[in-house]
Amino acid sequence: MRLAVYPGSFDPVTNGHIDILEKTSKIFDKIIVAVVHNVSKKALFTLDERVALIRESSKHLVNIEVECFSGLLANYLSEKNACAIIRGLRTVADFEYEMHMAMINKKLMPGLDTIFVMSDSKYIFVSSSIIKEAALLGGDINGLVPEVVKKGLEEKRRQLNL
Ligand code: PNS
C-alpha cells in the first residue's frame, strides 16, 4: 500500500491543490490530505470548515482521505506509515522554503522523501492567500477555486461585512 500525505494549511483549498491531488491520486494507492492545526497562525476558515471544503472538493477522487494533524509532520507520517510527502511547486519562489522543509523532514525521518508536483500552468499564480484577498475584496475568483469554496468565501465576506 503506497500511502502519501499531502500536508498544508488549505485556508482554503484551491483548484491548484485539487489539480495536485488529481495528478498524485493516480500515482499513490491512498493519499491523506493533512490539514495542519496551527494555533499561532490565524486562519480565515476553521479547521472543520477547511476539512469539509476539501472533502467536498475532492469527492470525485476515490482514494483520498482528509484529516487534521498538529505537531511534527514527520511524527504524523510515521504514525500513518506513509512513504512520501506531497507538496506542490508553482514557481522558483516556492523552491527555497520547500527545499528547507524537505531537508528537515528528511533529517527527522530519513526513510521518507518529499515528492514535488507542479500544478497546471493556469494555477501558477493561485495561492490561498491571494484567493482570500481577491475574494474578500469582491474580486472574481471563478475557475480558481471549487464552487463550494467560492460560496464559503462569499459567506465569510458577508460575515465580515466587507
Ligand atoms: O500550506 P502550508 O502552510 O505551506 O503548509 C505548511 C506545512 C503545514 C506543511 C508545514 O508548516 C508543516 O509541516 N507544519 C507542521 C510542523 C512541522 O513538521 N514543520 C517542519 C519541521 S520543523
PDB file of C-alpha atoms and ligand atoms in Angstrom, residues 7-10 36 41 69 71-74 87 97-98 101 104-105 108, ligand 1:
ATOM      1  CA  PRO A   7       0.015  18.410   4.212  1.00  0.00           C
ATOM      2  CA  GLY A   8      -0.876  22.073   4.277  1.00  0.00           C
ATOM      3  CA  SER A   9      -2.942  24.890   5.723  1.00  0.00           C
ATOM      4  CA  PHE A  10      -5.569  24.735   2.945  1.00  0.00           C
ATOM      5  CA  VAL A  36      -2.403  21.484   9.924  1.00  0.00           C
ATOM      6  CA  LYS A  41      -1.391  31.131  12.521  1.00  0.00           C
ATOM      7  CA  PHE A  69      -2.812  16.985  12.395  1.00  0.00           C
ATOM      8  CA  GLY A  71       2.812  18.803  15.955  1.00  0.00           C
ATOM      9  CA  LEU A  72       5.609  17.493  13.783  1.00  0.00           C
ATOM     10  CA  LEU A  73       4.689  16.366  10.301  1.00  0.00           C
ATOM     11  CA  ALA A  74       7.411  13.680  10.441  1.00  0.00           C
ATOM     12  CA  ARG A  87       3.998  19.223  -1.998  1.00  0.00           C
ATOM     13  CA  TYR A  97      11.196  27.230   1.557  1.00  0.00           C
ATOM     14  CA  GLU A  98      10.134  23.870   0.139  1.00  0.00           C
ATOM     15  CA  MET A 101      11.171  21.784   4.635  1.00  0.00           C
ATOM     16  CA  ILE A 104      14.388  18.954   7.791  1.00  0.00           C
ATOM     17  CA  ASN A 105      11.707  16.320   7.209  1.00  0.00           C
ATOM     18  CA  LEU A 108      13.689  13.861  11.112  1.00  0.00           C
TER      19      LEU A 108
HETATM   20  O1  PNS B   1       0.174  25.131   3.265  1.00  0.00           O
HETATM   21  P1  PNS B   1       1.396  25.486   4.067  1.00  0.00           P
HETATM   22  O2  PNS B   1       1.037  26.498   5.145  1.00  0.00           O
HETATM   23  O3  PNS B   1       2.543  25.928   3.197  1.00  0.00           O
HETATM   24  O4  PNS B   1       1.858  24.133   4.818  1.00  0.00           O
HETATM   25  C1  PNS B   1       2.961  24.120   5.678  1.00  0.00           C
HETATM   26  C2  PNS B   1       3.032  22.798   6.465  1.00  0.00           C
HETATM   27  C3  PNS B   1       1.738  22.542   7.195  1.00  0.00           C
HETATM   28  C4  PNS B   1       3.297  21.649   5.522  1.00  0.00           C
HETATM   29  C5  PNS B   1       4.213  22.931   7.471  1.00  0.00           C
HETATM   30  O5  PNS B   1       4.073  24.124   8.200  1.00  0.00           O
HETATM   31  C6  PNS B   1       4.284  21.762   8.451  1.00  0.00           C
HETATM   32  O6  PNS B   1       4.660  20.671   8.079  1.00  0.00           O
HETATM   33  N1  PNS B   1       3.924  22.009   9.731  1.00  0.00           N
HETATM   34  C7  PNS B   1       3.993  21.021  10.781  1.00  0.00           C
HETATM   35  C8  PNS B   1       5.234  21.232  11.692  1.00  0.00           C
HETATM   36  C9  PNS B   1       6.470  20.644  11.037  1.00  0.00           C
HETATM   37  O7  PNS B   1       6.626  19.440  10.970  1.00  0.00           O
HETATM   38  N2  PNS B   1       7.335  21.523  10.481  1.00  0.00           N
HETATM   39  C10 PNS B   1       8.502  21.124   9.718  1.00  0.00           C
HETATM   40  C11 PNS B   1       9.646  20.633  10.555  1.00  0.00           C
HETATM   41  S1  PNS B   1      10.215  21.776  11.739  1.00  0.00           S
END
